[in-house]
Amino acid sequence: QQSKLNSFLWTIKRDPPSYFFGTIHVPYTRVWDFIPENSKKAFQQSHIVYFELDLTDPYTISALTSCQLLPQGENLQDVLPHDIYHRLKRHLEYVKLMMSSWMTPDQRGKGLYADYLFNAIAGNWERKKPVWVMLMVNSLTEVDIKSRGVPVLDLYLAQEAERLRKQTGAVEKVEEQCHPLNGLNFSQV
């Protein structure tokens, strides 16, 4: 029942009130029905909405992509142990082969092709830093592939905020997300 759900919504008592809502980076359709009405109502009534990052800004997406890359001239094969690199390469070949069977009829109806989807997710993988390859591999599952094309909760809310002409912003810069992950050493990854 909606009234019994933990809302992940905190109220900052002021006039007008402010709210702090904890989100998760998953397709919004996986969690939307479990978000309580008080959270949805707070979003609807708000005039200004801040997100972790501005996922609607092309610079943000470009900077996120750039921060994942190894230094110029380096490839993943240069930094990973030989056996891990070849296991990874074989696994990605398997995923590419399976991709079309993992896609939904709805995805195909929207013109998505398995090769395009694979390249959108895993393209340029040999130039990425190990931590980003690990995150990419974790998202290359049948369940995740079936939900591709559905925005994650943060992006969905940002798109809704824009559609409703709310003022939006971000509380973090891309660098604040990238530097901690890029600072992990190989054994941590």
PDB file of C-alpha atoms in Angstrom:
ATOM      1  CA  GLN A   1       0.000   0.000   0.000  1.00  0.00           C
ATOM      2  CA  GLN A   2       1.219   3.464  -0.915  1.00  0.00           C
ATOM      3  CA  SER A   3       0.737   4.853   2.603  1.00  0.00           C
ATOM      4  CA  LYS A   4       2.976   2.174   4.130  1.00  0.00           C
ATOM      5  CA  LEU A   5       5.949   2.684   1.804  1.00  0.00           C
ATOM      6  CA  ASN A   6       9.149   4.398   2.918  1.00  0.00           C
ATOM      7  CA  SER A   7       9.122   7.511   0.793  1.00  0.00           C
ATOM      8  CA  PHE A   8      12.841   8.386   0.796  1.00  0.00           C
ATOM      9  CA  LEU A   9      11.490  11.938   1.094  1.00  0.00           C
ATOM     10  CA  TRP A  10      12.768  14.335   3.725  1.00  0.00           C
ATOM     11  CA  THR A  11      11.100  17.656   4.387  1.00  0.00           C
ATOM     12  CA  ILE A  12      13.135  20.717   5.245  1.00  0.00           C
ATOM     13  CA  LYS A  13      10.761  22.826   7.299  1.00  0.00           C
ATOM     14  CA  ARG A  14      10.789  26.345   5.904  1.00  0.00           C
ATOM     15  CA  ASP A  15       8.336  28.523   4.033  1.00  0.00           C
ATOM     16  CA  PRO A  16       7.852  27.303   1.390  1.00  0.00           C
ATOM     17  CA  PRO A  17       9.035  23.808   2.355  1.00  0.00           C
ATOM     18  CA  SER A  18      11.973  22.165   0.603  1.00  0.00           C
ATOM     19  CA  TYR A  19      12.284  18.453   0.011  1.00  0.00           C
ATOM     20  CA  PHE A  20      15.152  16.047  -0.343  1.00  0.00           C
ATOM     21  CA  PHE A  21      14.374  12.835  -2.242  1.00  0.00           C
ATOM     22  CA  GLY A  22      16.747   9.887  -2.581  1.00  0.00           C
ATOM     23  CA  THR A  23      16.776   8.306  -6.051  1.00  0.00           C
ATOM     24  CA  ILE A  24      18.337   5.215  -7.542  1.00  0.00           C
ATOM     25  CA  HIS A  25      19.965   4.791 -10.960  1.00  0.00           C
ATOM     26  CA  VAL A  26      17.611   2.217 -12.444  1.00  0.00           C
ATOM     27  CA  PRO A  27      14.975   2.433 -15.175  1.00  0.00           C
ATOM     28  CA  TYR A  28      12.161   4.437 -13.615  1.00  0.00           C
ATOM     29  CA  THR A  29       9.568   1.806 -14.594  1.00  0.00           C
ATOM     30  CA  ARG A  30      11.168  -0.607 -12.095  1.00  0.00           C
ATOM     31  CA  VAL A  31      10.501   1.711  -9.156  1.00  0.00           C
ATOM     32  CA  TRP A  32       7.802   4.220 -10.168  1.00  0.00           C
ATOM     33  CA  ASP A  33       4.885   2.207  -8.766  1.00  0.00           C
ATOM     34  CA  PHE A  34       6.691   1.985  -5.415  1.00  0.00           C
ATOM     35  CA  ILE A  35       7.290   5.705  -5.013  1.00  0.00           C
ATOM     36  CA  PRO A  36       4.706   6.965  -2.533  1.00  0.00           C
ATOM     37  CA  GLU A  37       2.217   9.652  -3.465  1.00  0.00           C
ATOM     38  CA  ASN A  38       3.712  12.170  -1.021  1.00  0.00           C
ATOM     39  CA  SER A  39       6.963  12.105  -3.013  1.00  0.00           C
ATOM     40  CA  LYS A  40       5.190  12.465  -6.344  1.00  0.00           C
ATOM     41  CA  LYS A  41       3.063  15.286  -4.924  1.00  0.00           C
ATOM     42  CA  ALA A  42       6.145  17.135  -3.606  1.00  0.00           C
ATOM     43  CA  PHE A  43       7.697  16.901  -7.083  1.00  0.00           C
ATOM     44  CA  GLN A  44       4.518  18.154  -8.780  1.00  0.00           C
ATOM     45  CA  GLN A  45       4.205  21.108  -6.399  1.00  0.00           C
ATOM     46  CA  SER A  46       7.846  22.141  -6.643  1.00  0.00           C
ATOM     47  CA  HIS A  47       8.999  25.030  -8.805  1.00  0.00           C
ATOM     48  CA  ILE A  48      12.740  24.327  -8.662  1.00  0.00           C
ATOM     49  CA  VAL A  49      14.287  20.854  -8.839  1.00  0.00           C
ATOM     50  CA  TYR A  50      17.965  20.000  -8.354  1.00  0.00           C
ATOM     51  CA  PHE A  51      19.462  16.691  -9.389  1.00  0.00           C
ATOM     52  CA  GLU A  52      22.745  14.951  -8.666  1.00  0.00           C
ATOM     53  CA  LEU A  53      23.909  15.746 -12.216  1.00  0.00           C
ATOM     54  CA  ASP A  54      22.159  17.484 -15.095  1.00  0.00           C
ATOM     55  CA  LEU A  55      21.599  14.457 -17.317  1.00  0.00           C
ATOM     56  CA  THR A  56      19.780  16.602 -19.884  1.00  0.00           C
ATOM     57  CA  ASP A  57      22.890  18.723 -20.544  1.00  0.00           C
ATOM     58  CA  PRO A  58      25.000  17.555 -23.523  1.00  0.00           C
ATOM     59  CA  TYR A  59      28.154  18.836 -21.785  1.00  0.00           C
ATOM     60  CA  THR A  60      27.447  16.560 -18.798  1.00  0.00           C
ATOM     61  CA  ILE A  61      27.089  13.513 -21.041  1.00  0.00           C
ATOM     62  CA  SER A  62      30.196  14.431 -23.020  1.00  0.00           C
ATOM     63  CA  ALA A  63      32.236  15.032 -19.862  1.00  0.00           C
ATOM     64  CA  LEU A  64      31.046  11.713 -18.365  1.00  0.00           C
ATOM     65  CA  THR A  65      32.149   9.937 -21.535  1.00  0.00           C
ATOM     66  CA  SER A  66      35.540  11.668 -21.573  1.00  0.00           C
ATOM     67  CA  CYS A  67      36.330  10.990 -17.930  1.00  0.00           C
ATOM     68  CA  GLN A  68      35.978   7.258 -18.539  1.00  0.00           C
ATOM     69  CA  LEU A  69      38.792   7.089 -21.080  1.00  0.00           C
ATOM     70  CA  LEU A  70      42.339   5.949 -20.506  1.00  0.00           C
ATOM     71  CA  PRO A  71      45.089   8.470 -21.301  1.00  0.00           C
ATOM     72  CA  GLN A  72      45.722   9.025 -25.005  1.00  0.00           C
ATOM     73  CA  GLY A  73      47.617   6.138 -26.547  1.00  0.00           C
ATOM     74  CA  GLU A  74      46.647   3.603 -23.827  1.00  0.00           C
ATOM     75  CA  ASN A  75      44.256   0.708 -24.301  1.00  0.00           C
ATOM     76  CA  LEU A  76      42.635  -1.636 -21.812  1.00  0.00           C
ATOM     77  CA  GLN A  77      44.849  -4.445 -23.102  1.00  0.00           C
ATOM     78  CA  ASP A  78      47.842  -2.434 -21.837  1.00  0.00           C
ATOM     79  CA  VAL A  79      46.535  -2.147 -18.264  1.00  0.00           C
ATOM     80  CA  LEU A  80      44.643  -5.394 -17.605  1.00  0.00           C
ATOM     81  CA  PRO A  81      46.308  -8.746 -16.932  1.00  0.00           C
ATOM     82  CA  HIS A  82      46.359 -10.816 -20.127  1.00  0.00           C
ATOM     83  CA  ASP A  83      43.944 -13.509 -18.850  1.00  0.00           C
ATOM     84  CA  ILE A  84      41.377 -11.009 -17.563  1.00  0.00           C
ATOM     85  CA  TYR A  85      41.500  -9.021 -20.790  1.00  0.00           C
ATOM     86  CA  HIS A  86      40.818 -12.152 -22.883  1.00  0.00           C
ATOM     87  CA  ARG A  87      38.021 -13.323 -20.557  1.00  0.00           C
ATOM     88  CA  LEU A  88      36.457  -9.875 -20.865  1.00  0.00           C
ATOM     89  CA  LYS A  89      36.792  -9.902 -24.646  1.00  0.00           C
ATOM     90  CA  ARG A  90      35.156 -13.357 -24.870  1.00  0.00           C
ATOM     91  CA  HIS A  91      32.357 -12.249 -22.551  1.00  0.00           C
ATOM     92  CA  LEU A  92      31.639  -9.159 -24.659  1.00  0.00           C
ATOM     93  CA  GLU A  93      31.584 -11.324 -27.793  1.00  0.00           C
ATOM     94  CA  TYR A  94      29.024 -13.554 -26.022  1.00  0.00           C
ATOM     95  CA  VAL A  95      26.917 -10.536 -25.015  1.00  0.00           C
ATOM     96  CA  LYS A  96      27.017  -9.160 -28.556  1.00  0.00           C
ATOM     97  CA  LEU A  97      25.860 -12.541 -29.861  1.00  0.00           C
ATOM     98  CA  MET A  98      23.026 -12.766 -27.297  1.00  0.00           C
ATOM     99  CA  MET A  99      21.919  -9.143 -27.535  1.00  0.00           C
ATOM    100  CA  SER A 100      19.274  -9.646 -30.237  1.00  0.00           C
ATOM    101  CA  SER A 101      17.609 -12.454 -28.250  1.00  0.00           C
ATOM    102  CA  TRP A 102      17.560 -10.253 -25.141  1.00  0.00           C
ATOM    103  CA  MET A 103      15.801  -7.347 -26.827  1.00  0.00           C
ATOM    104  CA  THR A 104      12.064  -6.851 -26.482  1.00  0.00           C
ATOM    105  CA  PRO A 105       9.595  -6.579 -29.382  1.00  0.00           C
ATOM    106  CA  ASP A 106       8.904  -3.016 -28.189  1.00  0.00           C
ATOM    107  CA  GLN A 107      12.583  -2.113 -28.563  1.00  0.00           C
ATOM    108  CA  ARG A 108      12.639  -3.571 -32.054  1.00  0.00           C
ATOM    109  CA  GLY A 109       9.427  -1.683 -32.869  1.00  0.00           C
ATOM    110  CA  LYS A 110      11.189   1.541 -31.934  1.00  0.00           C
ATOM    111  CA  GLY A 111      13.893   0.765 -34.474  1.00  0.00           C
ATOM    112  CA  LEU A 112      16.578  -0.437 -32.061  1.00  0.00           C
ATOM    113  CA  TYR A 113      18.986  -2.972 -33.493  1.00  0.00           C
ATOM    114  CA  ALA A 114      21.165  -5.266 -31.407  1.00  0.00           C
ATOM    115  CA  ASP A 115      24.409  -4.036 -32.987  1.00  0.00           C
ATOM    116  CA  TYR A 116      23.438  -0.402 -32.406  1.00  0.00           C
ATOM    117  CA  LEU A 117      22.485  -1.102 -28.793  1.00  0.00           C
ATOM    118  CA  PHE A 118      25.686  -3.043 -28.138  1.00  0.00           C
ATOM    119  CA  ASN A 119      27.788  -0.238 -29.607  1.00  0.00           C
ATOM    120  CA  ALA A 120      25.858   2.395 -27.642  1.00  0.00           C
ATOM    121  CA  ILE A 121      26.660   0.556 -24.397  1.00  0.00           C
ATOM    122  CA  ALA A 122      30.011  -1.086 -25.064  1.00  0.00           C
ATOM    123  CA  GLY A 123      31.433   0.902 -27.954  1.00  0.00           C
ATOM    124  CA  ASN A 124      35.028   2.005 -27.385  1.00  0.00           C
ATOM    125  CA  TRP A 125      35.318  -0.353 -24.396  1.00  0.00           C
ATOM    126  CA  GLU A 126      39.003  -0.981 -25.100  1.00  0.00           C
ATOM    127  CA  ARG A 127      39.757   2.699 -24.405  1.00  0.00           C
ATOM    128  CA  LYS A 128      37.911   2.851 -21.064  1.00  0.00           C
ATOM    129  CA  LYS A 129      39.459   2.723 -17.619  1.00  0.00           C
ATOM    130  CA  PRO A 130      38.928  -0.607 -15.797  1.00  0.00           C
ATOM    131  CA  VAL A 131      36.417   0.776 -13.258  1.00  0.00           C
ATOM    132  CA  TRP A 132      34.140   2.029 -16.048  1.00  0.00           C
ATOM    133  CA  VAL A 133      34.456  -1.262 -17.936  1.00  0.00           C
ATOM    134  CA  MET A 134      33.434  -3.069 -14.745  1.00  0.00           C
ATOM    135  CA  LEU A 135      30.329  -0.868 -14.429  1.00  0.00           C
ATOM    136  CA  MET A 136      29.561  -1.380 -18.116  1.00  0.00           C
ATOM    137  CA  VAL A 137      29.861  -5.177 -17.829  1.00  0.00           C
ATOM    138  CA  ASN A 138      27.550  -5.142 -14.804  1.00  0.00           C
ATOM    139  CA  SER A 139      24.900  -3.455 -16.956  1.00  0.00           C
ATOM    140  CA  LEU A 140      25.193  -5.946 -19.812  1.00  0.00           C
ATOM    141  CA  THR A 141      22.637  -8.422 -18.507  1.00  0.00           C
ATOM    142  CA  GLU A 142      19.438  -9.626 -20.135  1.00  0.00           C
ATOM    143  CA  VAL A 143      17.282  -7.753 -17.604  1.00  0.00           C
ATOM    144  CA  ASP A 144      19.198  -4.513 -18.148  1.00  0.00           C
ATOM    145  CA  ILE A 145      19.133  -4.860 -21.930  1.00  0.00           C
ATOM    146  CA  LYS A 146      15.359  -5.377 -21.887  1.00  0.00           C
ATOM    147  CA  SER A 147      14.963  -2.052 -20.085  1.00  0.00           C
ATOM    148  CA  ARG A 148      17.240  -0.036 -22.394  1.00  0.00           C
ATOM    149  CA  GLY A 149      15.410   2.905 -23.862  1.00  0.00           C
ATOM    150  CA  VAL A 150      13.624   3.533 -20.569  1.00  0.00           C
ATOM    151  CA  PRO A 151      15.205   6.485 -18.742  1.00  0.00           C
ATOM    152  CA  VAL A 152      16.681   5.987 -15.284  1.00  0.00           C
ATOM    153  CA  LEU A 153      14.687   7.603 -12.481  1.00  0.00           C
ATOM    154  CA  ASP A 154      16.894  10.723 -12.299  1.00  0.00           C
ATOM    155  CA  LEU A 155      16.652  11.342 -16.047  1.00  0.00           C
ATOM    156  CA  TYR A 156      12.902  10.669 -16.090  1.00  0.00           C
ATOM    157  CA  LEU A 157      12.349  13.221 -13.310  1.00  0.00           C
ATOM    158  CA  ALA A 158      14.614  15.736 -15.084  1.00  0.00           C
ATOM    159  CA  GLN A 159      12.681  15.268 -18.323  1.00  0.00           C
ATOM    160  CA  GLU A 160       9.405  15.679 -16.436  1.00  0.00           C
ATOM    161  CA  ALA A 161      10.723  18.814 -14.737  1.00  0.00           C
ATOM    162  CA  GLU A 162      11.625  20.281 -18.130  1.00  0.00           C
ATOM    163  CA  ARG A 163       8.265  19.295 -19.591  1.00  0.00           C
ATOM    164  CA  LEU A 164       6.512  21.003 -16.661  1.00  0.00           C
ATOM    165  CA  ARG A 165       8.779  24.047 -17.125  1.00  0.00           C
ATOM    166  CA  LYS A 166      10.339  23.779 -13.691  1.00  0.00           C
ATOM    167  CA  GLN A 167      13.666  25.427 -13.022  1.00  0.00           C
ATOM    168  CA  THR A 168      16.357  22.739 -12.766  1.00  0.00           C
ATOM    169  CA  GLY A 169      19.945  22.478 -11.658  1.00  0.00           C
ATOM    170  CA  ALA A 170      22.575  20.065 -10.406  1.00  0.00           C
ATOM    171  CA  VAL A 171      24.302  19.760  -7.042  1.00  0.00           C
ATOM    172  CA  GLU A 172      27.401  18.013  -8.407  1.00  0.00           C
ATOM    173  CA  LYS A 173      29.784  18.466 -11.285  1.00  0.00           C
ATOM    174  CA  VAL A 174      30.880  15.546 -13.467  1.00  0.00           C
ATOM    175  CA  GLU A 175      34.382  15.773 -11.999  1.00  0.00           C
ATOM    176  CA  GLU A 176      32.978  15.130  -8.511  1.00  0.00           C
ATOM    177  CA  GLN A 177      31.592  11.825  -9.792  1.00  0.00           C
ATOM    178  CA  CYS A 178      34.547  10.858 -11.967  1.00  0.00           C
ATOM    179  CA  HIS A 179      37.523  11.612  -9.729  1.00  0.00           C
ATOM    180  CA  PRO A 180      36.576   9.231  -6.881  1.00  0.00           C
ATOM    181  CA  LEU A 181      35.959   6.343  -9.305  1.00  0.00           C
ATOM    182  CA  ASN A 182      39.041   7.124 -11.358  1.00  0.00           C
ATOM    183  CA  GLY A 183      41.050   7.299  -8.135  1.00  0.00           C
ATOM    184  CA  LEU A 184      40.448   3.629  -7.304  1.00  0.00           C
ATOM    185  CA  ASN A 185      43.524   1.488  -7.797  1.00  0.00           C
ATOM    186  CA  PHE A 186      43.422  -1.723  -9.803  1.00  0.00           C
ATOM    187  CA  SER A 187      43.046  -4.050  -6.810  1.00  0.00           C
ATOM    188  CA  GLN A 188      40.083  -1.980  -5.570  1.00  0.00           C
ATOM    189  CA  VAL A 189      38.421  -2.239  -8.956  1.00  0.00           C
TER     190      VAL A 189
END
